[in-house]
Coordinates of C-alpha atoms in Angstrom, one line a residue:
M6 CA 14.3 -34.3 -5.7
A7 CA 13.4 -31.0 -3.8
P8 CA 14.6 -30.9 -0.2
T9 CA 12.1 -31.0 2.6
L10 CA 11.7 -27.5 4.1
T11 CA 11.2 -26.4 7.7
L12 CA 10.3 -23.3 9.5
K13 CA 13.2 -20.9 10.1
S14 CA 14.2 -21.0 13.8
G15 CA 12.7 -18.3 16.0
T16 CA 10.1 -17.2 13.5
S17 CA 6.9 -19.0 14.5
W18 CA 3.8 -17.0 15.1
A19 CA 3.7 -18.1 18.8
E20 CA 7.2 -16.7 19.2
A21 CA 6.3 -13.5 17.4
R22 CA 3.2 -13.2 19.6
Q23 CA 5.2 -13.7 22.8
R24 CA 7.6 -11.0 21.7
C25 CA 4.7 -8.6 21.3
L26 CA 3.5 -9.4 24.8
T27 CA 6.9 -8.6 26.1
A28 CA 7.5 -5.4 24.1
A29 CA 4.1 -3.9 24.7
P30 CA 2.1 -5.7 27.4
E31 CA -0.2 -2.7 27.7
A32 CA -1.5 -3.3 24.1
F33 CA -1.6 -7.1 23.9
R34 CA -3.6 -9.7 25.9
D35 CA -3.0 -13.5 25.6
D36 CA -6.0 -14.0 23.3
R37 CA -6.4 -10.7 21.5
V38 CA -5.1 -7.1 20.7
L39 CA -6.7 -4.0 22.1
N40 CA -8.0 -0.8 20.7
L41 CA -6.4 2.5 21.7
W42 CA -8.5 5.6 22.4
N43 CA -8.8 8.3 24.9
G44 CA -5.2 7.7 25.7
T45 CA -5.9 4.2 27.0
W46 CA -5.7 0.7 25.7
Q47 CA -9.3 -0.7 25.8
A48 CA -10.5 -4.3 25.8
D49 CA -13.6 -3.4 23.9
G50 CA -14.8 -4.6 20.5
R51 CA -15.7 -8.0 19.3
A52 CA -12.5 -9.8 18.3
L53 CA -12.9 -11.7 15.0
P54 CA -10.9 -14.9 14.3
A55 CA -8.2 -14.5 11.7
T56 CA -5.6 -16.7 10.0
S57 CA -2.3 -16.0 8.3
P58 CA -2.3 -16.2 4.5
V59 CA 1.1 -17.8 4.8
D60 CA -0.1 -21.2 5.9
G61 CA -3.5 -20.8 7.7
T62 CA -2.0 -20.4 11.1
P63 CA -4.5 -18.6 13.4
V64 CA -3.4 -15.1 14.2
A65 CA -4.9 -12.2 16.2
G66 CA -7.9 -10.7 14.6
P67 CA -9.3 -7.1 14.7
P68 CA -11.3 -6.2 17.8
R69 CA -14.2 -4.5 15.9
L70 CA -15.9 -1.6 17.6
D71 CA -19.5 -0.5 17.2
R72 CA -20.4 2.9 15.8
V73 CA -21.3 4.3 19.2
T74 CA -17.9 3.5 20.7
A75 CA -16.2 4.8 17.5
H76 CA -17.9 8.2 17.9
R77 CA -16.6 8.3 21.6
A78 CA -13.1 7.5 20.3
V79 CA -13.4 10.3 17.8
R80 CA -14.6 12.8 20.4
A81 CA -11.7 11.8 22.7
S82 CA -9.3 12.3 19.8
L83 CA -10.5 15.9 19.4
D84 CA -9.7 16.6 23.0
Q85 CA -6.2 15.2 22.4
H86 CA -6.0 17.4 19.2
R87 CA -6.9 20.6 21.0
A88 CA -4.0 20.0 23.5
W89 CA -1.5 18.7 21.0
R90 CA -1.8 21.5 18.5
H91 CA -0.4 23.9 21.1
V92 CA 2.7 21.7 22.0
P93 CA 5.8 23.5 20.6
L94 CA 7.4 22.1 17.5
P95 CA 10.7 21.2 19.2
E96 CA 8.8 19.0 21.7
R97 CA 6.7 17.4 18.9
R98 CA 10.0 16.7 17.0
A99 CA 11.6 15.1 20.0
R100 CA 8.6 12.8 20.7
V101 CA 8.4 11.7 17.0
A102 CA 12.2 11.1 16.9
A103 CA 12.0 9.0 20.1
T104 CA 9.2 7.0 18.5
L105 CA 11.3 6.3 15.4
D106 CA 14.1 5.1 17.7
A107 CA 11.8 2.7 19.3
L108 CA 10.5 1.5 15.9
A109 CA 14.1 0.9 14.9
E110 CA 14.8 -1.1 18.1
H111 CA 11.8 -3.4 17.3
R112 CA 12.5 -3.4 13.5
D113 CA 12.7 -7.2 13.1
L114 CA 9.7 -7.9 15.2
L115 CA 7.6 -5.5 13.2
A116 CA 8.9 -7.1 9.9
L117 CA 8.1 -10.6 11.2
L118 CA 4.6 -9.6 12.1
L119 CA 4.2 -8.3 8.4
V120 CA 5.3 -11.6 7.2
W121 CA 2.7 -13.6 9.2
E122 CA -0.2 -11.1 8.9
I123 CA 0.0 -10.1 5.2
G124 CA 2.5 -12.6 3.7
K125 CA 5.4 -10.3 2.8
P126 CA 8.7 -11.9 2.1
W127 CA 11.3 -10.9 4.6
R128 CA 13.2 -8.6 2.4
L129 CA 10.1 -6.6 1.5
A130 CA 8.8 -6.7 5.1
R131 CA 12.0 -5.1 6.4
A132 CA 11.9 -2.6 3.6
D133 CA 8.4 -1.5 4.5
V134 CA 9.6 -0.9 8.2
D135 CA 12.7 0.9 7.0
R136 CA 10.9 3.1 4.6
A137 CA 8.6 4.3 7.4
I138 CA 11.4 5.0 9.8
D139 CA 13.7 6.7 7.2
G140 CA 10.9 8.6 5.6
V141 CA 9.6 10.2 8.9
R142 CA 13.2 11.1 9.9
W143 CA 13.5 13.1 6.7
Y144 CA 10.4 15.2 7.9
V145 CA 11.8 15.4 11.4
D146 CA 15.0 16.9 10.1
G147 CA 13.4 19.3 7.7
I148 CA 9.9 20.2 9.1
E149 CA 10.5 23.9 10.0
P150 CA 10.3 25.4 6.6
M151 CA 7.3 23.2 5.7
L152 CA 5.4 24.6 8.7
A153 CA 6.2 28.2 8.1
E154 CA 3.0 30.3 8.3
R155 CA 0.9 27.1 8.7
T156 CA -1.2 25.8 11.6
P157 CA -2.7 22.5 12.4
L158 CA -6.2 21.6 11.3
D159 CA -9.3 22.2 13.5
G160 CA -9.7 18.5 14.3
P161 CA -7.7 15.2 14.0
V162 CA -6.8 13.4 10.9
S163 CA -8.6 10.1 10.2
N164 CA -6.6 7.4 8.4
I165 CA -8.3 4.6 6.7
A166 CA -5.7 2.6 4.7
S167 CA -5.4 -0.7 2.9
W168 CA -3.5 -3.7 4.3
N169 CA -0.5 -3.9 2.0
Y170 CA 1.7 -1.3 3.5
P171 CA 0.9 -0.8 7.2
M172 CA 4.3 0.8 8.0
S173 CA 5.6 2.8 5.0
V174 CA 2.2 4.2 4.2
L175 CA 0.0 4.2 7.3
V176 CA 2.4 4.6 10.1
H177 CA 4.5 7.0 8.1
A178 CA 1.5 9.3 7.4
V179 CA 0.3 9.1 11.0
L180 CA 3.7 10.2 12.4
V181 CA 4.0 13.1 9.9
Q182 CA 0.5 14.2 10.6
A183 CA 1.3 14.3 14.3
L184 CA 4.6 16.1 13.7
A185 CA 2.6 18.8 11.9
G186 CA 0.5 19.4 15.0
N187 CA -2.5 17.0 14.7
A188 CA -3.9 14.3 16.7
V189 CA -4.3 11.1 14.6
I190 CA -6.8 8.3 14.3
A191 CA -6.0 5.0 12.3
K192 CA -8.4 2.4 11.4
T193 CA -6.8 -1.2 11.3
P194 CA -7.3 -2.7 8.0
T195 CA -9.8 -5.5 8.1
D196 CA -7.7 -7.9 6.1
G197 CA -4.5 -7.9 8.0
G198 CA -1.7 -6.1 9.9
V199 CA -3.5 -5.6 13.2
S200 CA -0.6 -6.8 15.4
C201 CA 2.1 -4.9 13.5
L202 CA 0.0 -1.6 13.8
T203 CA -0.8 -2.3 17.4
L204 CA 2.8 -2.6 18.3
A205 CA 3.8 0.5 16.2
M206 CA 1.1 2.6 17.8
A207 CA 2.0 1.4 21.3
L208 CA 5.5 2.6 20.8
A209 CA 4.2 6.0 19.6
A210 CA 1.7 6.3 22.5
R211 CA 4.5 5.7 25.0
E212 CA 6.3 8.7 23.6
G213 CA 3.2 10.9 24.1
I214 CA 2.0 11.0 20.4
P215 CA -1.8 11.5 20.4
V216 CA -2.7 8.4 18.5
T217 CA -6.0 6.5 18.3
L218 CA -6.2 3.0 16.8
V219 CA -9.5 1.3 16.3
S220 CA -10.8 -1.6 14.3
G221 CA -14.1 -2.3 12.7
S222 CA -16.0 -2.6 9.4
G223 CA -16.0 0.4 7.0
G224 CA -19.8 0.5 7.1
E225 CA -20.0 0.5 10.8
L226 CA -17.3 3.1 11.4
S227 CA -17.6 5.4 8.4
Q228 CA -20.1 7.8 10.2
A229 CA -17.5 8.3 12.8
L230 CA -14.2 8.2 10.9
V231 CA -15.4 10.1 7.8
R232 CA -18.5 12.1 8.5
A233 CA -18.1 13.1 12.1
P234 CA -17.8 16.9 12.5
E235 CA -14.8 16.5 14.7
I236 CA -12.6 15.1 12.0
G237 CA -10.3 17.7 10.3
C238 CA -9.1 15.6 7.4
V239 CA -9.8 12.1 6.0
S240 CA -6.9 10.2 4.5
F241 CA -7.9 7.1 2.6
V242 CA -5.9 4.5 0.7
G243 CA -7.9 1.7 -1.0
G244 CA -10.2 0.6 -3.9
R245 CA -12.3 2.8 -6.0
D246 CA -15.7 1.4 -4.8
T247 CA -15.0 2.3 -1.2
G248 CA -13.1 5.4 -2.2
A249 CA -16.1 6.7 -4.2
A250 CA -18.3 6.5 -1.1
V251 CA -15.7 8.3 0.9
A252 CA -15.3 10.9 -1.7
T253 CA -19.1 11.5 -1.8
A254 CA -19.2 12.0 2.0
V255 CA -16.2 14.4 2.2
A256 CA -17.4 16.4 -0.8
D257 CA -20.9 16.9 0.8
L258 CA -19.2 18.0 4.1
G259 CA -16.5 20.2 2.5
K260 CA -14.0 18.3 4.5
R261 CA -10.2 18.3 3.8
H262 CA -9.3 14.9 2.2
V263 CA -6.6 12.8 0.6
L264 CA -8.1 9.8 -1.2
E265 CA -5.5 7.5 -3.0
Q266 CA -7.4 5.0 -5.2
E267 CA -6.5 2.2 -7.5
G268 CA -6.0 2.5 -11.2
L269 CA -4.8 0.2 -14.0
N270 CA -1.1 1.2 -14.2
T271 CA 0.2 0.3 -17.7
W272 CA 3.6 -0.2 -19.4
G273 CA 3.7 0.7 -23.1
I274 CA 6.2 -0.7 -25.6
W275 CA 6.6 1.3 -28.8
D276 CA 9.7 1.3 -31.3
Y277 CA 11.9 -0.3 -28.6
T278 CA 15.0 -2.4 -28.8
D279 CA 16.7 -2.4 -25.3
W280 CA 15.4 -5.8 -24.4
D281 CA 18.2 -6.7 -22.0
T282 CA 17.2 -3.8 -19.8
F283 CA 13.6 -4.7 -19.9
T284 CA 14.3 -8.4 -19.0
A285 CA 16.2 -7.3 -15.9
L286 CA 13.3 -5.2 -14.8
V287 CA 10.5 -7.8 -15.1
P288 CA 11.1 -9.8 -11.8
G289 CA 11.1 -6.6 -9.8
L290 CA 7.7 -5.7 -11.1
F291 CA 6.4 -8.9 -9.4
D292 CA 7.6 -7.9 -5.9
Y293 CA 5.0 -8.8 -3.2
G294 CA 2.8 -10.5 -6.0
K295 CA 1.9 -7.1 -7.5
Q296 CA -0.1 -6.3 -4.4
R297 CA 0.7 -2.6 -4.4
C298 CA -0.9 0.5 -5.8
T299 CA 2.1 1.2 -8.1
A300 CA 2.2 -2.3 -9.6
Y301 CA 2.2 -2.8 -13.4
P302 CA -0.3 -5.5 -14.4
R303 CA -0.9 -4.4 -18.0
F304 CA 1.6 -4.3 -20.9
V305 CA 0.5 -2.5 -24.1
V306 CA 2.8 -3.8 -26.9
Q307 CA 3.2 -2.7 -30.4
R308 CA 2.2 -5.8 -32.5
A309 CA 5.3 -5.7 -34.7
L310 CA 7.4 -6.1 -31.5
F311 CA 5.3 -8.9 -29.8
D312 CA 7.8 -11.6 -30.7
E313 CA 10.8 -9.7 -29.3
F314 CA 8.7 -8.7 -26.2
L315 CA 7.9 -12.4 -25.5
A316 CA 11.6 -13.4 -26.0
A317 CA 12.5 -10.8 -23.3
Y318 CA 9.6 -11.2 -20.9
L319 CA 9.1 -15.0 -20.7
P320 CA 12.6 -15.9 -19.5
A321 CA 12.4 -13.3 -16.8
V322 CA 9.0 -14.4 -15.5
R323 CA 10.2 -18.0 -15.3
T324 CA 12.8 -16.9 -12.7
L325 CA 10.2 -15.8 -10.2
R326 CA 10.6 -17.4 -6.8
V327 CA 7.3 -18.1 -4.9
G328 CA 6.6 -19.8 -1.6
H329 CA 6.3 -19.8 2.2
P330 CA 8.3 -16.7 3.4
L331 CA 9.8 -18.5 6.4
A332 CA 10.5 -21.9 4.8
V333 CA 14.2 -22.9 4.8
E334 CA 16.2 -26.2 4.2
H335 CA 17.7 -26.0 7.7
A336 CA 16.3 -24.1 10.7
G337 CA 19.4 -22.0 11.1
D338 CA 19.5 -20.8 7.4
P339 CA 18.9 -17.2 6.3
Y340 CA 15.4 -16.1 5.3
P341 CA 14.6 -17.4 1.8
A342 CA 15.0 -15.0 -1.1
L343 CA 11.5 -14.8 -2.6
D344 CA 9.7 -12.4 -5.1
F345 CA 6.5 -13.1 -3.4
G346 CA 4.5 -15.4 -1.0
P347 CA 0.7 -15.6 -0.7
V348 CA -1.9 -13.1 -1.7
I349 CA -3.8 -11.6 1.2
N350 CA -6.2 -14.4 1.7
A351 CA -7.7 -17.5 0.2
A352 CA -10.8 -15.6 -0.9
K353 CA -8.6 -13.3 -3.0
A354 CA -6.7 -16.2 -4.4
K355 CA -9.9 -17.9 -5.5
E356 CA -11.2 -14.6 -7.0
L357 CA -8.0 -14.4 -9.2
H358 CA -8.2 -18.0 -10.2
D359 CA -11.8 -17.6 -11.2
Q360 CA -11.1 -14.3 -13.2
V361 CA -8.3 -16.0 -15.0
A362 CA -10.4 -19.0 -15.9
E363 CA -13.3 -16.9 -17.0
A364 CA -11.0 -14.7 -19.2
V365 CA -9.5 -17.7 -20.9
D366 CA -13.0 -19.3 -21.5
R367 CA -14.0 -16.0 -23.2
G368 CA -11.0 -15.9 -25.5
A369 CA -7.9 -14.7 -23.6
V370 CA -4.7 -16.6 -24.5
P371 CA -2.7 -18.0 -21.7
L372 CA 1.0 -17.3 -22.4
Y373 CA 2.5 -18.4 -19.1
R374 CA 1.4 -20.1 -15.9
G375 CA 3.7 -20.7 -13.0
S376 CA 3.8 -24.2 -11.6
P377 CA 2.9 -24.9 -7.9
A378 CA 5.3 -27.8 -8.0
E379 CA 8.2 -25.3 -8.3
A380 CA 7.1 -23.3 -5.3
R381 CA 8.8 -23.6 -1.8
F382 CA 6.3 -24.9 0.7
L383 CA 6.4 -26.7 4.0
P384 CA 5.2 -30.3 4.0
G385 CA 1.4 -30.5 4.1
Q386 CA 1.0 -26.7 4.6
D387 CA -2.2 -24.9 3.6
T388 CA -1.5 -23.2 0.2
S389 CA -5.0 -21.9 -0.5
A390 CA -3.8 -18.2 -0.5
Y391 CA -1.1 -18.8 -3.1
V392 CA -1.4 -17.8 -6.7
Q393 CA 1.4 -18.7 -9.2
P394 CA 2.2 -15.9 -11.7
V395 CA 0.0 -15.9 -14.9
T396 CA 0.2 -14.0 -18.1
L397 CA -2.8 -13.6 -20.5
L398 CA -2.9 -12.1 -24.0
N399 CA -5.8 -9.9 -24.9
P400 CA -8.3 -10.3 -22.0
P401 CA -11.9 -9.8 -23.3
P402 CA -13.6 -6.6 -22.6
S403 CA -16.1 -8.4 -20.4
S404 CA -13.4 -9.6 -18.1
P405 CA -12.4 -7.5 -14.9
L406 CA -8.8 -8.2 -16.0
H407 CA -9.5 -6.0 -19.1
H408 CA -10.2 -2.8 -17.2
A409 CA -9.3 -3.2 -13.5
E410 CA -6.3 -3.8 -11.4
P411 CA -6.2 -7.5 -10.4
F412 CA -4.0 -6.8 -7.2
G413 CA -2.2 -10.1 -7.6
P414 CA 0.5 -11.7 -9.8
V415 CA -1.6 -11.7 -13.1
D416 CA -0.2 -9.8 -16.1
T417 CA -2.3 -9.0 -19.2
I418 CA -1.0 -8.0 -22.6
V419 CA -2.8 -6.0 -25.2
L420 CA -1.5 -5.5 -28.8
V421 CA -1.9 -2.3 -30.7
D422 CA -0.9 -1.1 -34.2
T423 CA -1.0 2.7 -33.8
E424 CA -0.1 5.4 -31.4
A425 CA -3.6 6.3 -31.0
E426 CA -4.5 2.7 -29.9
L427 CA -1.4 2.7 -27.6
L428 CA -2.7 5.8 -25.8
A429 CA -6.3 4.5 -25.6
A430 CA -5.2 1.2 -24.1
M431 CA -2.8 2.8 -21.6
N432 CA -5.7 5.1 -20.5
A433 CA -8.3 2.3 -20.2
S434 CA -9.1 2.9 -16.5
N435 CA -9.8 6.7 -16.5
G436 CA -6.6 7.6 -14.6
A437 CA -3.8 5.9 -12.9
L438 CA -1.0 6.5 -10.4
V439 CA 1.9 5.5 -12.5
A440 CA 2.8 4.4 -16.0
T441 CA 5.8 3.8 -18.1
L442 CA 6.5 4.0 -21.9
S443 CA 9.5 2.2 -23.3
T444 CA 10.7 3.7 -26.6
D445 CA 14.1 4.3 -28.0
D446 CA 13.2 7.7 -29.4
R447 CA 13.1 10.4 -26.6
S448 CA 11.1 12.7 -28.9
V449 CA 8.4 10.0 -29.1
F450 CA 8.3 9.7 -25.3
D451 CA 8.1 13.5 -24.9
R452 CA 5.3 13.7 -27.4
L453 CA 3.2 10.8 -26.1
A454 CA 3.8 10.9 -22.3
P455 CA 1.7 14.0 -21.7
Q456 CA -1.3 12.2 -23.1
I457 CA -1.0 9.3 -20.7
R458 CA -3.4 9.9 -17.8
A459 CA -0.9 9.0 -14.9
F460 CA 0.6 11.1 -12.2
K461 CA 4.0 9.8 -12.7
I462 CA 5.4 8.4 -16.1
G463 CA 8.6 6.6 -16.5
H464 CA 10.8 6.4 -19.6
G465 CA 11.8 2.7 -19.8
A466 CA 11.8 2.4 -16.0
P467 CA 9.1 1.8 -13.3
R468 CA 7.8 4.6 -11.1
S469 CA 6.9 4.2 -7.4
R470 CA 5.0 6.0 -4.7
G471 CA 8.3 7.6 -3.6
D472 CA 9.8 8.7 -0.4
R473 CA 11.0 12.0 1.2
D474 CA 10.6 14.9 -1.2
E475 CA 9.1 12.9 -4.1
L476 CA 5.5 14.0 -4.8
F477 CA 2.6 11.5 -5.2
G478 CA -0.9 11.7 -6.6
G479 CA -3.2 10.4 -9.4
F480 CA -5.1 11.4 -12.4
G481 CA -8.9 10.8 -13.1
A482 CA -10.6 8.4 -10.7
S483 CA -7.3 7.2 -9.2
W484 CA -7.1 10.2 -6.8
R485 CA -9.4 12.6 -5.0
G486 CA -8.3 15.5 -2.9
A487 CA -4.8 16.9 -1.9
F488 CA -1.6 15.4 -3.4
V489 CA 1.1 14.2 -1.0
G490 CA 4.8 13.5 -0.7
G491 CA 7.4 16.0 0.4
S492 CA 6.1 19.3 1.6
L493 CA 2.7 18.6 0.1
L494 CA 2.0 16.0 2.8
V495 CA 2.4 18.6 5.4
R496 CA 0.3 21.1 3.4
A497 CA -2.5 18.6 3.1
V498 CA -2.8 18.4 6.9
T499 CA -2.3 22.0 7.8
R500 CA -3.9 25.4 7.2
G501 CA -2.1 28.0 5.2
P502 CA -3.0 31.5 4.0
E503 CA -6.6 32.5 3.5
G504 CA -8.0 31.3 0.0
E505 CA -5.0 28.7 -0.4
R506 CA -5.7 26.2 -3.2
L507 CA -3.8 22.9 -2.4
P508 CA -2.4 21.0 -5.4
G509 CA -4.7 18.1 -5.9
N510 CA -7.7 16.7 -7.7
F511 CA -10.9 18.3 -6.2
P512 CA -14.4 18.5 -7.5
Q513 CA -13.9 22.2 -8.2
Y514 CA -10.4 22.1 -9.7
H515 CA -7.4 20.0 -10.7
L516 CA -4.1 21.7 -9.8
M517 CA -0.7 20.0 -10.5
P518 CA 2.2 20.9 -8.2

């Protein structure tokens, strides 16, 4: 009989909320969070109700601004930008370094907010915070040569990012952009992370970093955050539909941009025998329920190896640990070791369940389904945002699971007989961020990898977004604008010599680093 679980001591949402009020009273009210613009925390915007995907607990929702107020915030950010761009680099470094020290001091609270707001297990939530801090420190230590003969942009950088990595993607980018001499604007993701971002931005604002934090719908704020003439660069992380609209706007305006969009990242298996290594990698591929832009939801497998693939894959996927990220046997126990908790909300869970059911109804073969009975839940808790791992063979072409990233713990497998079929299946989504090819023969990898349309390609090992000096971008529809990572992130948000062509994927050209 499974033990009855309880909430880990000191981790309730009420306690996390109170710690926020103590740490940054200027940014939090008893019943809401505030927007930050014109250097002041503002009690404006219509606060929407929100619930945690973890168990349905009510949490702080985003205070959504209207477009008129958003334009006022952008104009105020331009004033900040015109002052900040003339602040000497040593002072900018000192202020960003002080911000990092403050983030490190509040590391566990930031991580706990990520658990409640977007459902990250504790291990991954802390890793998100640590990657932000450590990544920006790398820039603080080495920024001088990256800025040689470069100047800040003419206006602030506008950041619109998805909810899944508030710290290691959004906060990381904001602080590097500010270090490079720009004022920065961040839009709170609609689906989660508002309290975590509010605390992080409050700590940055205290150190004099010119940050603006606003909430609102993309449709309502796009005129201000994308099209406004004051904006010097648009940095976007999200899906292809929204990204396409942003791409059209920035192309029309000739505006500097970095648009990271989704793609169907694939893992190919061809003439391969090292199954023990593959088995060991599979659980890690499910971290955070595959809710990340570098997840691998599609395996393209040589038909002759399908039996060996299943013998290596299925035992690994059966070890996955799913449940409430704060549920323990005894209140004083350590945080549970989980691979993932909920998806971002109940609506996303329903969408995934419906897509799986529809794919099976149209001919996909279910090879594995995790059991909710084996998950770790509190007695009587809301589990509507949880999806157990699922693996389908040959999703039909009519299914979204055939050609799009599910952004959840759903794997699909496609069988192929020739190298040409392998490449066609791995390139199904017109460009991806990462891909991997597992093959014993290095010459086969060297021959096929250049034909795979992904920015990063691993040989028998997964690739990630990367940190510090590792570059990042995408092929095809998975990326628009300047590539980032290492010195490229600084180049993307600064001006260089006249006529400079940035590495990236632009309407006029595609230039690899």
